[in-house]
């Protein structure tokens, strides 16, 4: 390293999929002199040390944050309100508090009021994840080529925003700044609703008679399998997302329900033109996504042959 | 070739994604002496010949089927009733008629009564596809490692069933025999409902205000993108599937709607335990699918690094 690390002491609160991936990325890119974590159980503290993710692991949040110049909350968002009173007294002026949660208005509501003067809050949301959980599931490349959305309120210290921006950029992400409420609305449709629907459809299948259920698993490659991957994401994290982005999620569910009822009616009454028109419109959205380089288009057959197994990191659990 | 090909003259009616993939696979594995196709337009007939998919291409179905010992219907299922009267008079006793459609009761209803005595009907459904359409989109490996379901009615000539079984096995598929009604029920939940929901959710997003819509595309990797792939599948084919498997699809939509309403209510009333319980149950289904080798489990990080682009063949359009 020819440069000083971006942070002297990073305290990761929570060392699951995202926390442990960040620990690995911080190390790989030399972004922190010391990395410590706080985690609920002695066992995961030991795992974090054994995997070499952190220099020190604590089972209480206060000592972990003592002397940190960056505290990164990587626990389910519902824990923020309880955790913040324990860590706030340990923070020195100039310290940055950030997070990786999927809901952002809540951070402004639950965390901001409890922080001492001179501590900078820069809420963040890396749009990255897999359906796997725990410190073993993380990997340093998780954030490469992905978006990270930051939602600082107006008046936030610009140097603090810049440092968090540099952190995520060094981890390979593109950074976007957004209003917290706008973030929650956009994510309600791009992420929260798809996850809710995936959980629902897989739940519907679980309740089918046993003979059908076995075949649902057997023939899952016909569309259902994709949903099971999304519906295998961390239950506690997603419970928290839905409860804490309730209004935006419920509005999207309401819109979806209306649209589904219209489709249902078109099927019942044999309105083929209506179905075909909708299915043609949705195809165009896929093209826009491919043009925006957020998905892969068709490849010439010679390059592809049979699909090789790759880590399925692209869409679950974020 | 040390063995005679399985078929003398195969007539593919329709040369889109599935028809053209089958043509390529038939050639690669030496399964047919001659391959011809019937297609609606002069242009796709020329494409089929230019790509070397077939020995001859017709724009009318009768001459294409003349003298064939296998006629494979690869057009949207709603066309079967219109096509069959044109091809039936050309068929000799011993000829096999099969198809690749996603709905199977309809084949027994629309095709069987119109076939001459001595012609064997063996309806089939390869569980394979991509979101791309047309003769250029096909590739010979499409059926490798996939299921193909056959739904012959009781009393069907066993030798005919065996030949169609051998055809799909040689193309790399595992063959399963099933009652037509049971097929339509299983596929309603594993394939038709997921596609319907994907079309709905992408349609809901299309209707959002323009400023949100741009960001839906930008941040689609957070879950939404998977749905857009499924919702990019062939509009006419899927229109037909929903109209022709109406009862089973509507029953599954009804179940889903009830389950979604329950989830919606749990979110509105903050019933976190109920959400977490459901999300934990759905996670188990994913494990069953991984155990059944219908999906990949977690890989050790060293093998994976960044996901490489692969052809996304696994779940759309079948």
XYZ file of C-alpha atoms in Angstrom:
636
model
C 0.000 0.000 0.000
C 1.420 3.344 -1.019
C -1.653 5.193 0.349
C -3.042 5.295 3.865
C -6.178 3.148 4.219
C -9.494 4.987 3.842
C -10.486 4.073 7.441
C -8.497 3.452 10.590
C -10.973 1.189 12.378
C -14.104 -0.193 10.752
C -16.718 -1.747 13.057
C -19.077 -4.078 11.252
C -22.226 -4.590 13.292
C -23.418 -7.984 12.038
C -21.244 -10.396 10.042
C -23.743 -12.264 7.813
C -23.716 -12.459 4.021
C -23.274 -8.715 3.444
C -21.131 -7.928 6.502
C -18.711 -10.761 5.802
C -18.547 -9.915 2.081
C -17.728 -6.331 2.988
C -15.053 -7.524 5.459
C -13.450 -9.557 2.674
C -13.638 -6.660 0.209
C -12.217 -4.163 2.748
C -9.250 -6.474 3.314
C -8.659 -7.224 -0.345
C -8.616 -3.533 -1.267
C -6.713 -2.390 1.832
C -9.507 -0.033 2.827
C -9.141 -0.376 6.616
C -6.270 -0.594 9.070
C -8.339 -2.618 11.516
C -11.618 -4.434 11.034
C -13.686 -5.527 14.001
C -17.197 -6.869 14.235
C -20.014 -7.220 16.715
C -22.218 -10.270 16.464
C -24.900 -11.805 18.666
C -23.391 -15.205 19.389
C -20.017 -16.401 20.608
C -20.090 -18.971 17.831
C -20.337 -16.513 14.969
C -17.694 -14.332 16.657
C -15.373 -17.345 16.586
C -16.311 -18.099 12.977
C -15.549 -14.511 11.943
C -12.089 -14.754 13.514
C -11.429 -18.262 12.219
C -12.274 -17.172 8.667
C -9.878 -14.241 9.082
C -12.671 -11.781 8.326
C -11.879 -9.475 11.240
C -9.041 -8.655 13.595
C -11.320 -8.887 16.589
C -14.906 -9.994 17.173
C -17.175 -8.816 19.988
C -20.520 -10.090 21.203
C -21.573 -6.624 22.385
C -21.869 -3.642 20.149
C -20.422 -0.899 22.418
C -16.823 -2.150 22.682
C -16.783 -3.015 18.976
C -17.609 0.583 18.036
C -15.227 2.172 20.549
C -12.714 4.226 18.596
C -14.153 3.341 15.173
C -14.099 5.947 12.413
C -16.664 3.904 10.472
C -19.541 1.948 11.972
C -21.388 -0.096 9.353
C -24.720 -1.603 10.375
C -25.131 -4.996 8.646
C -27.951 -6.466 10.751
C -31.672 -6.714 9.862
C -33.112 -3.187 9.809
C -35.484 -3.818 12.731
C -32.474 -4.050 15.076
C -31.200 -0.534 14.340
C -33.419 1.192 16.923
C -32.198 -1.136 19.695
C -28.543 -1.147 18.693
C -28.006 2.570 18.189
C -28.300 3.623 21.886
C -25.514 1.135 22.705
C -23.100 2.330 20.071
C -23.842 6.066 20.000
C -21.996 6.930 23.273
C -18.791 5.334 21.950
C -18.583 7.498 18.827
C -16.159 10.403 18.442
C -16.918 13.490 16.339
C -15.985 12.826 12.709
C -17.018 9.186 12.897
C -19.286 7.959 10.068
C -22.261 5.689 10.663
C -23.550 3.865 7.605
C -25.579 0.736 6.872
C -26.452 -1.775 4.154
C -30.203 -2.153 4.790
C -32.831 -2.518 2.074
C -35.092 0.163 3.568
C -33.836 3.712 3.958
C -36.484 6.014 5.459
C -36.285 3.922 8.618
C -32.578 4.703 9.034
C -33.254 8.414 9.027
C -36.106 7.859 11.487
C -34.505 5.342 13.893
C -30.791 6.074 13.814
C -30.266 9.770 13.041
C -31.875 11.236 16.190
C -29.735 9.093 18.509
C -26.316 10.011 17.117
C -24.100 12.557 18.929
C -23.254 15.871 17.281
C -20.390 15.657 14.791
C -21.126 12.041 13.851
C -22.123 11.732 10.181
C -24.911 9.423 9.029
C -24.637 8.175 5.424
C -27.253 5.435 4.911
C -26.448 3.029 2.084
C -27.857 0.060 0.211
C -25.641 -2.159 -1.913
C -27.922 -3.817 -4.504
C -26.215 -7.160 -4.156
C -26.880 -10.430 -2.450
C -27.451 -14.139 -2.832
C -29.999 -16.476 -1.301
C -27.378 -17.779 1.125
C -26.857 -16.427 4.647
C -24.167 -16.304 7.313
C -20.468 -15.354 7.537
C -19.392 -18.358 5.426
C -21.643 -17.277 2.528
C -19.854 -13.975 1.873
C -17.278 -13.307 -0.848
C -15.208 -10.255 -1.754
C -16.564 -9.944 -5.324
C -20.210 -9.626 -4.265
C -20.315 -5.881 -4.920
C -18.447 -5.822 -8.223
C -20.423 -4.394 -11.112
C -23.400 -3.630 -8.876
C -25.126 -0.453 -7.763
C -24.855 1.008 -4.289
C -27.461 3.628 -3.396
C -26.638 6.226 -0.725
C -29.432 8.253 0.872
C -27.882 11.016 3.005
C -30.279 13.755 4.120
C -29.623 17.325 2.906
C -26.874 19.017 4.929
C -24.872 15.848 5.519
C -21.111 16.421 5.627
C -19.867 16.125 2.031
C -16.500 14.661 3.006
C -18.315 11.813 4.781
C -20.472 11.135 1.708
C -17.329 11.162 -0.445
C -15.542 8.644 1.766
C -18.462 6.200 1.718
C -18.715 6.700 -2.042
C -15.035 5.878 -2.398
C -15.437 2.797 -0.198
C -18.141 1.282 -2.442
C -16.443 2.343 -5.648
C -13.259 0.629 -4.520
C -15.334 -2.517 -3.839
C -16.402 -2.361 -7.496
C -19.832 -0.715 -7.234
C -21.347 2.302 -8.984
C -22.739 4.775 -6.479
C -26.047 6.601 -6.834
C -27.353 9.273 -4.456
C -31.112 9.279 -3.814
C -33.774 10.618 -1.434
C -34.668 7.991 1.194
C -38.391 8.011 0.295
C -37.641 7.697 -3.399
C -35.307 4.775 -2.715
C -38.012 2.973 -0.786
C -40.511 3.461 -3.609
C -38.158 2.289 -6.374
C -37.054 -0.736 -4.384
C -40.648 -1.607 -3.529
C -41.269 -2.419 -7.178
C -37.829 -3.680 -8.268
C -37.037 -5.802 -5.262
C -39.614 -6.004 -2.486
C -42.617 -6.891 -4.646
C -40.710 -9.569 -6.629
C -39.567 -11.136 -3.373
C -43.058 -10.988 -1.872
C -44.523 -12.639 -4.966
C -41.829 -15.293 -5.010
C -42.521 -16.108 -1.365
C -46.245 -16.262 -2.112
C -46.042 -18.531 -5.138
C -43.639 -20.925 -3.443
C -45.916 -20.916 -0.393
C -48.891 -21.737 -2.618
C -46.967 -24.710 -4.003
C -45.991 -25.884 -0.517
C -49.669 -26.174 0.339
C -50.511 -28.400 -2.641
C -51.366 -32.061 -2.196
C -48.282 -34.231 -1.661
C -48.390 -36.036 -5.013
C -48.394 -32.772 -6.947
C -45.738 -31.279 -4.656
C -43.169 -33.952 -5.554
C -43.666 -33.164 -9.216
C -43.432 -29.441 -8.649
C -39.895 -30.078 -7.424
C -39.125 -32.487 -10.256
C -40.297 -30.130 -12.997
C -39.261 -26.905 -11.297
C -37.003 -25.891 -14.187
C -40.052 -24.791 -16.163
C -40.250 -21.401 -14.437
C -40.872 -22.177 -10.780
C -37.217 -22.729 -9.906
C -36.306 -19.061 -10.287
C -38.933 -18.157 -7.743
C -37.638 -20.705 -5.236
C -34.221 -19.098 -5.357
C -35.628 -15.699 -4.513
C -37.907 -17.280 -1.891
C -34.885 -18.888 -0.204
C -33.555 -15.473 0.893
C -33.049 -14.688 4.573
C -36.482 -14.851 6.303
C -35.692 -12.365 9.089
C -34.184 -9.790 6.771
C -37.193 -9.956 4.475
C -39.740 -9.896 7.289
C -38.089 -6.633 8.332
C -38.117 -5.187 4.835
C -41.854 -5.720 4.406
C -42.737 -4.438 7.864
C -40.545 -1.358 7.462
C -41.468 -0.396 3.921
C -45.115 -1.190 4.498
C -46.830 1.652 2.675
C -44.801 1.425 -0.528
C -45.011 -2.386 -0.584
C -48.757 -2.424 0.031
C -49.320 0.112 -2.722
C -47.389 -2.047 -5.184
C -49.237 -5.193 -4.049
C -52.513 -3.350 -4.607
C -51.525 -2.379 -8.155
C -50.363 -5.915 -8.869
C -53.578 -7.419 -7.524
C -55.654 -5.221 -9.800
C -53.518 -6.108 -12.815
C -53.680 -9.811 -11.941
C -57.469 -9.643 -11.654
C -57.640 -8.079 -15.125
C -55.485 -10.875 -16.554
C -57.521 -13.517 -14.746
C -60.668 -12.069 -16.281
C -59.093 -12.011 -19.765
C -58.210 -15.689 -19.409
C -61.677 -16.609 -18.130
C -63.403 -14.818 -21.028
C -60.919 -15.966 -23.651
C -59.733 -12.446 -24.535
C -56.655 -13.537 -26.466
C -55.916 -10.125 -28.004
C -55.727 -8.517 -24.596
C -53.278 -11.168 -23.354
C -51.090 -10.961 -26.432
C -50.947 -7.170 -26.219
C -49.782 -7.228 -22.621
C -47.233 -9.987 -23.236
C -45.796 -7.993 -26.145
C -45.447 -4.856 -24.020
C -43.609 -6.714 -21.266
C -41.149 -8.081 -23.812
C -40.042 -4.528 -24.579
C -39.059 -3.906 -20.965
C -36.637 -6.815 -21.194
C -35.041 -5.177 -24.227
C -34.605 -1.921 -22.303
C -32.879 -3.817 -19.506
C -30.532 -5.530 -21.945
C -29.786 -2.170 -23.569
C -29.062 -0.736 -20.109
C -26.588 -3.643 -19.698
C -28.394 -4.927 -16.628
C -28.868 -8.345 -18.268
C -27.338 -10.432 -21.001
C -28.856 -10.628 -24.455
C -28.755 -13.660 -26.726
C -25.331 -15.119 -27.456
C -24.362 -16.763 -30.724
C -24.859 -20.525 -30.291
C -21.187 -21.328 -30.825
C -20.169 -19.470 -27.705
C -22.639 -21.074 -25.416
C -23.395 -24.775 -25.783
C -24.692 -26.018 -22.442
C -25.009 -23.520 -19.606
C -22.278 -23.978 -17.031
C -23.123 -23.738 -13.338
C -22.275 -20.316 -12.005
C -22.878 -18.853 -8.622
C -26.352 -17.411 -8.786
C -25.634 -14.037 -7.300
C -27.705 -11.861 -9.432
C -30.973 -11.226 -7.839
C -31.821 -12.732 -4.517
C -31.430 -11.433 -1.043
C -30.910 -7.770 -1.614
C -23.613 -44.025 -39.001
C -23.606 -47.735 -38.318
C -27.362 -47.756 -37.562
C -30.276 -46.689 -39.714
C -31.730 -43.360 -38.580
C -34.725 -43.560 -36.247
C -36.950 -41.769 -38.806
C -36.933 -41.645 -42.579
C -38.643 -38.301 -43.071
C -39.382 -35.920 -40.228
C -41.784 -33.057 -40.927
C -41.454 -30.192 -38.477
C -44.577 -28.047 -38.552
C -43.227 -24.718 -37.309
C -39.537 -23.823 -37.154
C -39.296 -21.395 -34.217
C -37.149 -21.785 -31.102
C -38.199 -25.377 -30.355
C -38.658 -26.586 -33.937
C -35.288 -25.252 -35.039
C -33.552 -26.614 -31.935
C -35.052 -30.008 -32.638
C -33.932 -29.810 -36.293
C -30.384 -29.124 -35.115
C -30.497 -31.957 -32.567
C -31.964 -34.420 -35.113
C -29.097 -33.629 -37.479
C -26.389 -33.764 -34.851
C -27.513 -37.169 -33.629
C -28.335 -38.592 -37.074
C -31.927 -39.267 -36.080
C -33.535 -38.577 -39.475
C -32.699 -39.296 -43.100
C -34.606 -36.236 -44.290
C -35.867 -33.245 -42.359
C -38.442 -30.919 -43.865
C -40.465 -28.141 -42.342
C -43.646 -26.218 -42.944
C -43.725 -22.578 -41.970
C -46.139 -19.731 -42.581
C -43.920 -17.280 -44.440
C -41.640 -17.539 -47.439
C -39.062 -15.639 -45.409
C -38.799 -18.146 -42.580
C -38.783 -20.990 -45.118
C -35.734 -19.354 -46.697
C -34.143 -18.805 -43.286
C -34.640 -22.467 -42.373
C -32.897 -23.551 -45.568
C -30.146 -20.933 -45.316
C -29.351 -22.039 -41.764
C -29.168 -25.637 -42.987
C -31.871 -26.665 -40.533
C -33.903 -28.654 -43.068
C -33.497 -30.308 -46.462
C -36.629 -28.639 -47.747
C -39.010 -25.993 -46.455
C -42.687 -25.608 -47.415
C -45.145 -22.813 -46.792
C -48.086 -25.236 -46.747
C -48.431 -28.064 -44.308
C -49.850 -30.818 -46.598
C -46.872 -31.275 -48.941
C -44.448 -31.061 -46.009
C -46.153 -33.988 -44.276
C -46.531 -36.093 -47.415
C -44.612 -39.316 -46.872
C -43.383 -38.384 -43.386
C -43.046 -41.112 -40.767
C -42.895 -38.435 -38.044
C -44.883 -35.204 -38.004
C -43.882 -32.947 -35.104
C -46.133 -29.985 -34.372
C -43.981 -27.065 -33.176
C -46.478 -24.203 -33.608
C -48.555 -22.466 -30.914
C -51.136 -24.962 -29.618
C -54.114 -22.932 -30.852
C -53.115 -23.706 -34.452
C -53.381 -27.503 -34.053
C -57.123 -27.665 -34.772
C -56.692 -25.737 -38.032
C -53.541 -27.511 -39.186
C -54.561 -31.108 -38.559
C -57.217 -31.371 -41.337
C -54.558 -30.284 -43.842
C -51.948 -32.813 -42.796
C -54.128 -35.787 -41.833
C -54.954 -36.899 -45.433
C -51.234 -37.099 -46.274
C -50.371 -39.552 -43.483
C -49.739 -43.246 -44.079
C -50.532 -45.933 -41.477
C -47.613 -46.308 -39.070
C -46.818 -42.583 -39.143
C -46.381 -40.904 -35.756
C -47.806 -37.485 -34.953
C -46.261 -35.750 -31.952
C -45.930 -32.193 -30.668
C -43.971 -29.985 -28.287
C -46.830 -27.902 -26.848
C -47.090 -26.795 -23.225
C -50.714 -27.947 -22.867
C -51.613 -31.583 -23.411
C -55.351 -32.206 -22.927
C -55.959 -29.999 -25.949
C -53.871 -32.277 -28.191
C -56.024 -35.266 -27.311
C -59.126 -33.131 -27.902
C -58.152 -31.274 -31.104
C -55.767 -33.604 -32.938
C -56.650 -37.216 -32.083
C -60.161 -37.325 -33.640
C -58.902 -36.039 -37.000
C -56.124 -38.575 -37.569
C -56.657 -41.556 -39.917
C -56.658 -45.097 -38.548
C -53.187 -46.548 -38.050
C -51.573 -43.153 -37.357
C -50.176 -42.957 -33.819
C -50.520 -39.853 -31.670
C -47.823 -39.393 -28.991
C -48.182 -35.883 -27.519
C -45.018 -34.526 -25.927
C -43.685 -31.536 -24.000
C -39.968 -30.892 -23.725
C -39.461 -28.786 -20.567
C -36.926 -26.532 -22.223
C -36.845 -23.092 -23.728
C -35.393 -19.626 -23.613
C -36.995 -16.205 -23.835
C -35.831 -15.876 -27.446
C -37.962 -16.813 -30.476
C -37.511 -17.731 -34.116
C -35.399 -20.167 -36.167
C -32.156 -18.306 -35.391
C -32.723 -18.677 -31.633
C -32.549 -22.478 -31.593
C -29.542 -24.606 -30.628
C -28.967 -28.357 -30.571
C -28.162 -28.571 -26.848
C -31.475 -27.055 -25.704
C -32.885 -30.406 -24.582
C -29.794 -31.773 -22.839
C -30.318 -32.583 -19.174
C -33.984 -31.589 -19.327
C -37.239 -33.483 -18.902
C -39.564 -34.375 -21.736
C -43.077 -35.398 -20.728
C -45.082 -37.670 -23.044
C -48.851 -37.995 -22.603
C -50.124 -40.823 -24.834
C -53.664 -41.993 -24.076
C -54.148 -45.624 -22.955
C -54.029 -48.046 -25.891
C -51.489 -46.049 -27.892
C -49.111 -48.198 -29.944
C -46.169 -49.024 -27.656
C -43.615 -49.088 -30.464
C -44.581 -45.505 -31.352
C -44.173 -44.393 -27.732
C -40.793 -46.136 -27.617
C -39.557 -44.372 -30.766
C -40.533 -40.933 -29.484
C -38.929 -41.813 -26.154
C -35.715 -42.767 -27.947
C -35.814 -39.549 -29.971
C -35.884 -37.350 -26.857
C -33.403 -39.500 -24.955
C -30.968 -39.226 -27.847
C -31.408 -35.437 -27.716
C -30.284 -35.629 -24.086
C -33.606 -35.524 -22.236
C -35.117 -37.761 -19.552
C -38.564 -38.962 -20.554
C -41.551 -39.147 -18.213
C -44.964 -40.594 -19.141
C -47.991 -38.802 -17.646
C -51.772 -38.475 -18.022
C -52.653 -35.361 -20.072
C -54.840 -33.867 -17.309
C -52.169 -34.448 -14.682
C -49.562 -32.822 -16.916
C -51.719 -29.738 -17.306
C -52.227 -29.467 -13.534
C -48.513 -29.880 -12.669
C -47.421 -27.406 -15.341
C -50.089 -24.915 -14.240
C -48.199 -24.438 -10.982
C -44.584 -25.021 -12.085
C -44.690 -23.070 -15.318
C -47.934 -21.338 -16.268
C -48.519 -19.533 -12.971
C -44.885 -18.308 -12.731
C -45.121 -16.964 -16.278
C -48.479 -15.325 -15.616
C -47.140 -13.651 -12.503
C -43.995 -12.515 -14.271
C -46.088 -10.974 -17.047
C -48.276 -9.290 -14.434
C -45.488 -7.806 -12.345
C -43.601 -6.524 -15.383
C -46.876 -5.092 -16.698
C -47.437 -3.342 -13.363
C -43.986 -1.774 -13.665
C -44.633 -0.683 -17.271
C -47.596 1.338 -16.037
C -45.602 3.261 -13.430
C -44.824 6.929 -13.842
C -41.947 7.535 -16.256
C -39.424 8.739 -13.662
C -39.841 5.578 -11.606
C -39.829 3.379 -14.711
C -36.324 4.480 -15.740
C -35.069 3.493 -12.317
C -36.864 0.173 -12.393
C -34.712 -0.671 -15.400
C -31.572 0.719 -13.797
C -31.976 -1.219 -10.549
C -33.599 -4.299 -12.047
C -30.869 -6.593 -10.720
C -32.479 -6.496 -7.286
C -35.060 -9.183 -8.149
C -37.128 -7.683 -10.940
C -34.744 -8.697 -13.727
C -35.533 -12.398 -13.377
C -39.177 -11.659 -13.951
C -38.446 -9.639 -17.078
C -36.652 -12.596 -18.596
C -39.656 -14.855 -18.074
C -41.969 -12.073 -19.250
C -39.988 -11.776 -22.504
C -41.160 -15.212 -23.638
C -43.134 -15.624 -26.877
C -46.430 -13.689 -26.491
C -48.488 -15.845 -28.870
C -47.326 -19.110 -27.396
C -48.173 -17.959 -23.901
C -51.507 -16.463 -24.863
C -52.361 -19.933 -26.163
C -51.155 -21.696 -23.055
C -53.349 -19.607 -20.762
C -56.420 -19.861 -22.980
C -56.009 -23.604 -23.395
C -55.208 -24.550 -19.825
C -57.774 -22.153 -18.451
C -59.295 -24.158 -15.623
C -56.022 -25.321 -14.078
C -54.438 -21.864 -14.451
C -57.441 -20.066 -12.966
C -57.497 -22.447 -10.018
C -53.823 -21.753 -9.310
C -54.346 -17.986 -9.685
C -57.205 -18.223 -7.206
C -55.036 -20.026 -4.655
C -52.244 -17.521 -5.179
C -54.581 -14.565 -4.783
C -55.835 -15.896 -1.453
C -52.288 -16.482 -0.222
C -51.220 -13.025 -1.377
C -54.157 -11.440 0.440
C -53.112 -13.220 3.627
C -49.547 -11.919 3.281
C -50.797 -8.428 2.491
C -52.875 -8.502 5.652
C -49.904 -9.745 7.717
C -47.811 -6.836 6.432
C -50.580 -4.304 7.103
C -51.059 -5.512 10.670
C -47.362 -5.975 11.394
C -47.596 -9.727 11.997
C -43.869 -10.402 11.802
C -44.043 -13.960 13.159
C -46.451 -15.017 10.442
C -44.183 -13.591 7.729
C -41.059 -15.168 9.142
C -42.766 -18.563 9.435
C -43.851 -18.540 5.802
C -40.458 -17.331 4.547
C -38.762 -20.130 6.494
C -41.058 -22.776 4.978
C -40.405 -21.568 1.430
C -36.670 -21.817 2.027
C -37.047 -25.564 2.565
C -38.566 -26.052 -0.890
C -35.407 -24.596 -2.396
C -33.373 -27.183 -0.483
C -35.546 -29.992 -1.888
C -34.962 -28.690 -5.403
C -31.210 -28.567 -4.860
C -31.300 -32.109 -3.451
C -33.290 -33.223 -6.507
C -30.459 -31.674 -8.575
C -32.814 -29.303 -10.330
C -30.737 -26.313 -9.191
C -27.232 -25.538 -7.997
C -26.366 -25.133 -4.329
C -23.733 -22.794 -2.934
C -20.263 -23.108 -4.416
C -17.059 -22.492 -2.468
C -16.003 -18.878 -3.154
C -12.717 -19.886 -4.784
C -14.524 -21.593 -7.637
C -16.783 -18.743 -8.429
C -15.453 -15.222 -8.246
C -17.580 -13.067 -10.517
C -20.459 -14.714 -12.324
C -19.684 -15.217 -15.997
C -22.371 -14.557 -18.567
C -24.038 -17.780 -19.631
C -26.909 -18.299 -21.936
C -29.981 -18.028 -19.752
C -31.740 -21.160 -20.887
C -33.066 -22.455 -17.682
C -36.553 -21.359 -17.211
C -38.230 -19.160 -19.691
C -40.451 -19.933 -22.561
C -41.306 -23.536 -21.946
